[in-house]
Structure formats: structure tokens, C-alpha cells
Short mmCIF file of C-alpha atoms in Angstrom, two decimals:
data_model
loop_
_atom_site.label_atom_id
_atom_site.label_comp_id
_atom_site.label_asym_id
_atom_site.label_seq_id
_atom_site.Cartn_x
_atom_site.Cartn_y
_atom_site.Cartn_z
CA MET R 124 140.08 74.70 46.72
CA ILE R 125 138.50 77.93 48.33
CA GLU R 126 135.74 75.85 49.66
CA GLU R 127 138.23 73.30 51.20
CA GLU R 128 140.16 76.31 52.85
CA ARG R 129 136.95 77.72 54.18
CA THR R 130 136.01 74.41 55.70
CA LYS R 131 139.47 74.25 57.27
CA THR R 132 139.17 77.75 58.64
CA LYS R 133 135.74 76.91 60.07
CA MET R 134 136.99 73.73 61.72
CA ILE R 135 139.93 75.62 63.35
CA LEU R 136 137.56 78.35 64.64
CA ASN R 137 135.27 75.65 65.98
CA LEU R 138 138.27 74.06 67.77
CA ILE R 139 139.25 77.32 69.21
CA VAL R 140 135.68 78.08 70.44
CA GLY R 141 135.65 74.61 71.99
CA GLY R 142 138.96 75.55 73.80
CA VAL R 143 137.53 78.87 75.04
CA LEU R 144 134.34 77.14 76.28
CA SER R 145 136.60 74.62 78.06
CA LEU R 146 138.67 77.41 79.67
CA LEU R 147 135.52 79.41 80.73
CA LEU R 148 133.94 76.53 82.33
CA THR R 149 137.02 75.18 84.07
CA TYR R 150 137.83 78.62 85.46
CA PHE R 151 134.30 79.13 86.77
CA LEU R 152 134.24 75.52 88.30
CA LEU R 153 137.69 76.24 89.80
CA SER R 154 136.17 79.13 91.77
CA LEU R 155 132.92 77.56 92.47
CA VAL R 156 133.85 73.98 93.68
CA PRO R 157 136.48 74.86 96.40
CA TRP R 158 134.04 77.49 97.81
CA LEU R 159 131.19 75.09 97.84
CA LEU R 160 133.27 72.43 99.49
CA ARG R 161 134.26 74.90 102.19
CA ILE R 162 130.68 75.87 102.70
CA ILE R 163 129.66 72.12 102.97
CA LEU R 164 132.58 71.28 105.37
CA PHE R 165 131.82 74.43 107.50
CA SER R 166 128.11 73.52 107.66
CA LEU R 167 129.21 69.93 108.78
CA ASN R 168 131.49 71.61 111.48
CA VAL R 169 134.51 69.93 109.98
CA LEU R 170 136.23 72.74 108.07
CA GLY R 171 139.32 72.01 110.02
CA LEU R 172 139.87 68.97 107.91
CA LEU R 173 141.48 71.16 105.27
CA SER R 174 144.42 71.60 107.64
CA PHE R 175 145.76 68.17 107.11
CA ASP R 176 147.94 67.15 104.23
CA ALA R 177 145.86 64.15 103.10
CA SER R 178 142.96 66.61 102.51
CA ARG R 179 144.91 68.22 99.83
CA THR R 180 144.84 65.02 97.86
CA ALA R 181 141.03 64.78 98.44
CA MET R 182 140.75 68.37 97.27
CA LEU R 183 142.66 67.56 94.09
CA LEU R 184 140.51 64.66 93.43
CA ILE R 185 137.33 66.66 93.74
CA ILE R 186 138.65 69.47 91.62
CA SER R 187 139.81 67.02 88.92
CA GLY R 188 136.49 65.42 88.81
CA SER R 189 134.19 68.46 89.26
CA ALA R 190 136.27 71.21 87.48
CA TYR R 191 138.91 70.05 85.13
CA LEU R 192 137.07 67.04 83.67
CA PRO R 193 133.72 68.80 83.11
CA GLY R 194 135.63 71.80 81.65
CA GLY R 195 137.40 69.63 79.16
CA PHE R 196 134.15 67.70 78.40
CA ILE R 197 132.15 70.73 77.33
CA GLY R 198 134.86 71.88 75.03
CA GLY R 199 135.13 68.43 73.47
CA LEU R 200 131.35 68.14 73.28
CA TYR R 201 131.22 71.47 71.24
CA ALA R 202 134.04 70.56 69.05
CA GLY R 203 132.73 67.01 68.47
CA TYR R 204 129.36 68.41 67.41
CA LYS R 205 130.84 71.00 65.07
CA VAL R 206 133.70 69.09 63.65
CA ARG R 207 133.10 65.56 62.49
CA GLU R 208 136.39 64.71 60.78
CA ASN R 209 139.16 62.75 62.53
CA PRO R 210 137.50 62.69 66.03
CA ARG R 211 140.49 61.05 67.62
CA LEU R 212 142.48 64.12 67.08
CA THR R 213 139.99 67.00 67.05
CA SER R 214 138.32 65.94 70.24
CA LEU R 215 141.63 66.45 72.06
CA ILE R 216 142.40 69.95 70.66
CA PRO R 217 139.80 71.91 72.71
CA GLY R 218 141.12 70.37 75.85
CA LEU R 219 144.63 71.26 74.88
CA ILE R 220 143.77 74.83 74.10
CA GLY R 221 141.64 74.99 77.28
CA PHE R 222 144.45 73.68 79.47
CA LEU R 223 147.19 75.88 77.87
CA SER R 224 145.02 79.00 78.16
CA LEU R 225 144.13 78.11 81.78
CA ILE R 226 147.76 77.94 82.71
CA LEU R 227 148.38 81.34 80.91
CA VAL R 228 145.45 82.89 82.70
CA GLN R 229 146.54 81.54 86.09
CA TYR R 230 150.25 82.69 85.43
CA ALA R 231 149.01 86.19 84.38
CA SER R 232 146.76 86.52 87.50
CA GLY R 233 149.58 85.34 89.77
CA ILE R 234 147.84 82.19 90.84
CA LEU R 235 150.45 80.13 89.21
CA ASN R 236 154.09 80.76 90.43
CA PRO R 237 156.62 78.76 88.38
CA SER R 238 159.28 78.91 91.23
CA GLU R 239 156.99 77.33 93.83
CA MET R 240 154.89 75.18 91.34
CA ASP R 241 153.72 71.72 92.40
CA MET R 242 154.23 69.96 88.98
CA PHE R 243 151.76 67.18 89.65
CA ARG R 244 148.92 69.34 91.13
CA GLU R 245 149.18 72.29 88.93
CA ILE R 246 150.24 70.82 85.54
CA VAL R 247 149.99 66.98 85.37
CA ALA R 248 146.62 66.44 87.08
CA PRO R 249 144.80 69.34 85.39
CA SER R 250 146.21 68.51 81.89
CA ILE R 251 145.31 64.84 82.26
CA SER R 252 141.77 65.55 83.41
CA ILE R 253 141.02 68.27 80.87
CA LEU R 254 142.38 66.25 77.97
CA LEU R 255 140.49 63.11 79.05
CA GLY R 256 137.23 65.24 79.64
CA SER R 257 137.73 66.64 76.07
CA TYR R 258 138.37 63.34 74.53
CA LEU R 259 135.24 61.84 76.10
CA GLY R 260 133.12 64.89 75.22
CA GLY R 261 134.20 64.67 71.52
CA TYR R 262 133.48 61.01 71.52
CA THR R 263 130.04 61.39 73.12
CA VAL R 264 128.84 63.23 70.05
CA ASN R 265 130.74 61.02 67.52
CA TRP R 266 130.15 57.65 69.20
CA ARG R 267 129.85 55.09 66.51
CA PRO R 268 130.21 51.71 68.18
CA GLY R 269 130.17 49.71 64.95
CA GLU R 270 133.26 51.38 63.72
CA TYR R 271 135.31 50.20 66.57
CA VAL R 272 134.09 46.57 66.20
CA ASP R 273 135.43 46.62 62.63
CA GLU R 274 138.83 48.06 63.75
CA GLY R 275 139.18 45.31 66.37
CA MET X 105 132.49 47.17 72.12
CA ARG X 106 129.34 48.08 74.06
CA GLU X 107 127.12 50.56 72.48
CA LYS X 108 125.59 51.87 75.78
CA LEU X 109 126.19 51.79 79.48
CA PHE X 110 123.23 52.48 81.90
CA GLY X 111 121.30 53.62 78.83
CA LEU X 112 123.97 56.25 78.03
CA ARG X 113 126.44 56.51 75.21
CA LEU X 114 129.63 54.80 76.39
CA PRO X 115 131.86 57.90 76.56
CA LEU X 116 129.22 59.86 78.38
CA ALA X 117 128.78 57.05 80.89
CA ILE X 118 132.62 56.80 81.46
CA PHE X 119 132.69 60.55 82.08
CA ILE X 120 130.03 60.37 84.71
CA LEU X 121 131.57 57.26 86.21
CA ILE X 122 134.96 58.99 86.50
CA ILE X 123 133.36 61.99 88.23
CA LEU X 124 131.49 59.70 90.77
CA ILE X 125 134.65 57.65 91.38
CA LEU X 126 136.90 60.70 91.99
CA ASN X 127 134.31 62.38 94.32
CA MET X 128 133.74 59.12 96.19
CA ALA X 129 137.52 58.59 96.63
CA SER X 130 137.71 62.25 97.87
CA ALA X 131 134.86 61.71 100.41
CA ALA X 132 136.65 58.47 101.64
CA ILE X 133 139.83 60.38 102.17
CA PHE X 134 138.05 63.15 104.08
CA TYR X 135 136.32 60.49 106.24
CA SER X 136 139.62 58.79 107.00
CA VAL X 137 141.27 62.02 107.95
CA PHE X 138 138.21 62.79 110.08
CA THR X 139 138.28 59.51 111.95
CA ALA X 140 142.14 59.65 112.45
CA HIS X 141 142.09 63.31 113.95
CA VAL X 142 138.68 63.88 115.61
CA TYR X 143 138.70 64.29 119.32
CA GLY X 144 135.24 65.42 120.44
CA GLU X 145 134.71 68.93 119.28
CA TYR X 146 138.46 69.31 118.36
CA PHE X 147 140.76 68.04 115.80
CA ASN X 148 144.18 66.75 116.88
CA MET X 149 147.27 67.89 114.83
CA GLU X 150 150.70 66.51 115.56
CA THR X 151 153.60 68.65 114.33
CA SER X 152 157.35 68.21 115.05
CA HIS X 153 157.12 70.50 118.05
CA PHE X 154 153.49 70.73 119.03
CA SER X 155 150.55 68.37 119.88
CA LEU X 156 147.54 70.61 119.49
CA TYR X 157 143.88 70.38 119.64
CA PHE X 158 141.83 73.03 117.66
CA PRO X 159 138.03 73.40 117.14
CA ARG X 160 136.73 71.46 114.25
CA ASN X 161 135.66 74.60 112.31
CA TRP X 162 139.00 76.32 112.66
CA ILE X 163 141.97 76.12 110.33
CA ALA X 164 145.56 75.17 111.33
CA ALA X 165 148.75 75.25 109.42
CA SER X 166 152.40 74.60 110.37
CA GLY X 167 155.70 75.82 108.95
CA ARG X 168 159.40 75.49 109.54
CA TYR X 169 161.77 78.32 108.90
CA GLU X 170 165.48 78.26 108.62
CA LEU X 171 167.03 81.13 110.41
CA ASP X 172 170.68 82.51 110.65
CA TYR X 173 171.81 79.67 113.07
CA GLY X 174 168.97 77.31 113.47
CA THR X 175 165.22 76.87 113.10
CA ARG X 176 161.88 78.24 113.98
CA ASN X 177 158.85 76.02 114.07
CA ILE X 178 155.50 77.68 113.88
CA VAL X 179 151.79 76.72 114.08
CA TRP X 180 149.02 79.12 113.16
CA ILE X 181 145.33 78.49 114.17
CA ALA X 182 142.45 80.82 113.21
CA PRO X 183 138.73 80.57 112.86
CA ILE X 184 137.24 81.23 109.37
CA ASP X 185 134.42 83.36 110.41
CA LYS X 186 136.22 85.83 112.84
CA LEU X 187 139.30 87.80 112.78
CA ALA X 188 141.26 86.07 115.50
CA PHE X 189 144.59 84.40 115.21
CA ILE X 190 146.90 82.16 117.38
CA THR X 191 150.50 81.76 116.61
CA LEU X 192 152.68 79.19 118.56
CA ALA X 193 156.37 79.20 117.86
CA ILE X 194 159.54 77.65 119.07
CA MET X 195 162.99 78.75 118.27
CA ASP X 196 165.80 76.33 118.83
CA LYS X 197 168.60 76.93 121.26
CA LYS X 198 171.08 78.31 118.54
CA SER X 199 168.48 80.63 117.10
CA THR X 200 167.39 81.90 120.41
CA GLU X 201 170.84 82.82 121.49
CA SER X 202 171.66 84.42 118.15
CA TYR X 203 168.28 86.33 118.13
CA MET X 204 168.79 87.68 121.65
CA GLU X 205 172.32 88.58 121.14
CA LYS X 206 171.60 90.37 117.78
CA ASN X 207 168.83 92.49 119.47
CA ASN X 208 170.43 92.89 122.88
CA LEU X 209 167.63 90.95 124.65
CA THR X 210 168.07 89.57 128.16
CA ASP X 211 164.97 87.73 129.12
CA ALA X 212 161.34 86.89 128.11
CA TYR X 213 160.12 90.28 129.07
CA SER X 214 162.57 92.15 126.91
CA ILE X 215 161.85 89.83 124.08
CA MET X 216 158.06 90.66 124.35
CA LYS X 217 158.74 94.42 124.57
CA TYR X 218 160.97 94.23 121.49
CA GLU X 219 158.40 92.32 119.52
CA ILE X 220 155.56 94.63 120.65
CA GLY X 221 157.54 97.61 119.55
CA ARG X 222 158.10 96.02 116.18
CA ILE X 223 154.40 95.28 115.77
CA TYR X 224 153.50 98.71 116.77
CA ASP X 225 155.97 100.33 114.48
CA SER X 226 154.75 98.37 111.58
CA ILE X 227 151.18 99.36 112.32
CA LEU X 228 152.18 103.00 112.66
CA LYS X 229 153.72 102.97 109.17
CA ARG X 230 150.19 102.31 107.80
CA ASN X 231 148.26 104.29 110.35
CA LYS X 232 149.75 107.12 112.22
CA ASN X 233 146.73 107.53 114.42
CA ALA X 234 147.08 104.16 116.09
CA THR X 235 147.74 104.24 119.77
CA LEU X 236 149.29 101.55 121.90
CA ARG X 237 147.76 100.83 125.40
CA PHE X 238 149.09 98.22 127.74
CA ILE X 239 146.35 96.21 129.49
CA GLY X 240 148.28 93.94 131.78
CA ASN X 241 151.25 91.65 132.37
CA GLY X 242 152.24 88.73 134.64
CA THR X 243 152.57 84.99 134.37
CA ILE X 244 150.11 82.59 132.89
CA LYS X 245 149.93 78.82 132.56
CA ALA X 246 149.83 77.58 129.05
CA ALA X 247 150.73 74.38 127.34
CA GLY X 248 151.86 72.96 130.71
CA TYR X 249 154.40 75.84 131.25
CA SER X 250 154.38 79.11 133.16
CA LEU X 251 154.85 81.86 130.60
CA ASN X 252 155.37 85.59 130.96
CA TYR X 253 152.70 87.52 129.23
CA ILE X 254 151.84 91.14 128.23
CA SER X 255 148.40 92.04 126.90
CA PHE X 256 147.88 95.29 125.07
CA ILE X 257 145.53 96.90 122.67
CA ILE X 258 146.32 99.10 119.64
CA ILE X 259 143.50 101.53 119.35
CA ASN X 260 142.55 102.03 115.71
CA GLY X 261 145.32 99.56 114.80
CA TYR X 262 143.34 97.71 112.06
CA ILE X 263 141.90 99.36 108.98
CA ASP X 264 139.60 97.24 106.90
CA ASN X 265 139.18 97.49 103.02
CA GLU X 266 136.41 100.11 103.48
CA GLY X 267 138.71 102.25 105.57
CA LYS X 268 136.97 101.56 108.82
CA HIS X 269 139.12 101.64 111.93
CA TYR X 270 139.16 98.75 114.62
CA ASN X 271 140.92 98.09 117.79
CA TRP X 272 143.43 95.39 117.63
CA THR X 273 143.90 93.35 120.96
CA TRP X 274 146.93 91.26 121.52
CA MET X 275 148.26 88.89 124.15
CA PHE X 276 151.97 87.94 123.88
CA MET X 277 153.26 84.93 125.92
CA THR X 278 156.87 84.01 126.03
CA SER X 279 159.15 81.78 128.01
CA ILE X 280 162.64 80.51 127.57
CA ILE X 281 162.65 76.81 128.41
CA ASN X 282 166.00 74.86 128.26
CA GLY X 283 167.46 77.66 126.13
CA GLU X 284 164.65 77.38 123.55
CA LEU X 285 162.29 80.18 123.00
CA LEU X 286 158.55 79.43 123.25
CA GLN X 287 156.23 82.19 121.99
CA ILE X 288 152.47 82.08 121.99
CA ILE X 289 150.57 84.98 120.41
CA TYR X 290 146.89 85.59 120.38
CA HIS X 291 145.39 88.56 118.64
CA ALA X 292 141.90 89.55 117.51
CA ILE X 293 140.33 92.49 115.71
CA GLY X 294 137.55 94.64 117.14
CA ASP X 295 134.66 92.53 118.83
CA ASP X 296 136.22 89.27 117.85
CA TYR X 297 138.51 89.18 120.84
CA LYS X 298 136.08 88.38 123.57
CA PRO X 299 134.14 85.48 121.94
CA THR X 300 137.34 83.80 120.85
CA TYR X 301 139.28 84.25 124.02
CA PRO X 302 137.68 81.21 125.90
CA ILE X 303 138.42 79.09 122.80
CA PHE X 304 142.04 80.28 122.76
CA GLN X 305 142.36 79.30 126.48
CA SER X 306 140.89 75.90 125.82
CA ILE X 307 143.25 75.38 122.85
CA LEU X 308 146.26 76.31 125.14
CA ASN X 309 145.10 74.04 127.94
CA ARG X 310 145.17 71.07 125.50
CA THR X 311 148.38 71.98 123.62
CA LYS X 312 151.50 70.13 124.47
CA VAL X 313 154.94 71.19 123.43
CA LYS X 314 157.42 68.61 122.21
CA TRP X 315 161.12 69.61 122.77
CA GLY X 316 163.51 68.74 120.09
#
């Protein structure tokens, strides 16, 4: 009984660590990617592209692919390595923790303003990307192709 | 289900593929924006009230503000590596009348003097040692119109984060055309005024105003 509880606590801790890893990497990449993109555009003498509305969509795609998705992936990868039970659910949890804590950090630091929030850009796209990254990360470790053949 | 894709575990391969697809889609959007707006060494931006051309490494933004009796349409242009700023603004007829009446203004010159006073007062609140010195005034051709202008410098008007003082040079251009107020403001800090002034002039020469 005690051993079971200990295992459960360890699993929860590992999922939280996965979520924290996810948050840290996402936050770091969220600062790095736009900065890097601006440097690249400036060196190509086309920084003014960022003035146009369509570029905001391009920026969102880059950030989704290069910040949110890898952020979720690293959390899922860690959790998938440490927690082998029920990968369908456990691989999503670090992403969920990472996303919710990212929203909290952005709100606390004033980056996210609920009254002027763009729901799709600031909530929907990041949540989908981080959760998808986390899911793929978890399954990369626990990938057992044979199991899925049987299910089908 | 496939075991591996490109020699990688399937989820990892999907992860890399999604990153590549998103980044390629983004590059395609940037490229289409580039081809749609590039004009030699400038980008063309069309707003509701301005057709403007700005240097490819400068940033432009537009905004629309609802005032007491009408609207004010604004465009901001600035380089990223220098402290220089251009503002173009058009106030519609109703807003212009209301603004002039409210502040007892009669013509373009009185508007400029009023706005310069407001700028200087707000700078004095932060820095009591700032001094206003007029450089010149007259008329200038910009955006296809003849505008009244006043240029001035606020000595020690700008203080950076390290507490260092800089002179702040301004050029204020105003005209009332068909009852609508057109304002063009160019200002730069310290040594950034001189190198950006020719670019400001070339932007003005290419800019066209669209009246509502």
C-alpha cells in the first residue's frame, strides 16, 4: 500500500518536473525565437515586413513550431521516460502544466492582458502546440508500434 | 502502423515534420508579403488615409482613434537602430473643428504652437533643465501639399536609462486641407537627427494622402 502511494507520488512529481521543463524551455524559446527572427530579417534588409498584418500570422506559425511545440515536446519526453503507465494520459499532463504555468507567468509579468487578449494567438494556438508537443514527446519514448496494430 | 519514418520513431518524425511545415509556411507568408509590398529599397503600405513608402529595415504601424466628435488616423514610422520617429496624422473635419474650438486655435501655426507647448511642458515635468530653442519656421512641400512647419530643439530634452542627457530635435508640419487637419511630425534624439533627416524627406516625397 505504502509502496503504491510512493510510486504514485513519484509519478506526480515526475509529471510536474516535466511541466516545469516544458515551461522553462517554452519561455526561453519565446524570448529567443522572435529576437533571432528580427536579427535575420534585419540582416536581410527586410525587417519592415513585420509591419504588415499577414506577418503576424507568419510570426505565430514560427513561434508555434519553434517555441511552443519543442517546449511541450521536452516536457512530454521527460515524463514519458520517467512514467511508463498510461502514456495516453501522462504524456499530455506536462504540456498542460507547462501551458497553464506559462499563462500564469505571462499574466503576472504583464505580458498577457485579459482585457486585450487575442484568444486564438495567446490561448488556442499555444495550448494546441504545447499539448501536441507534449503528446509526441511522451510517445517518442513509449513508442510501441505493435500495440497499435493489435488495437486496430 | 509504421514503426519508423525517415529512420526515426514515428512520433519524433511527426514532431520534426510539423516544425518544418510550420516554418516553411511562415517563410512562404513572409515571401508573399515581401513580393506584394516591395518597391525597390522601400515597402509600400496602404492605410485608409495614407499611401506610404518606408525603408525596408524600418517599422511602420497604423492606428485609428475615436475622438470626441470624429476620428484621428495615425501612421508611425521608425528605424529600429536609431532613435528617430515619424508620425503622420489626419483628423477628420468634425474632430478638427472640435479640437480647434476647444483649445482656442485659429490656424495651422496656432495648432503647432499649442502642440509644441504641450510637448515642452510634458518634458519639463520629467526634466526641469530642458530648454526649448526654435530653429526655424516657414512652409515646406510634403506629401504633395504645402505645409506650415516649425522646427525646434529641446536641449537636454531626453534622458536615457543611464541618466545621460540628449538634445531632442523636432520638426512639426501642419496644414488644414478641406477642413481636415494634416500633421506630420519628425523627431530624433541626439546625433540620430542628421543621418535620418534625408530618409524622412524621401519618405515624405513618396507619401500620398487619401482624403476621406
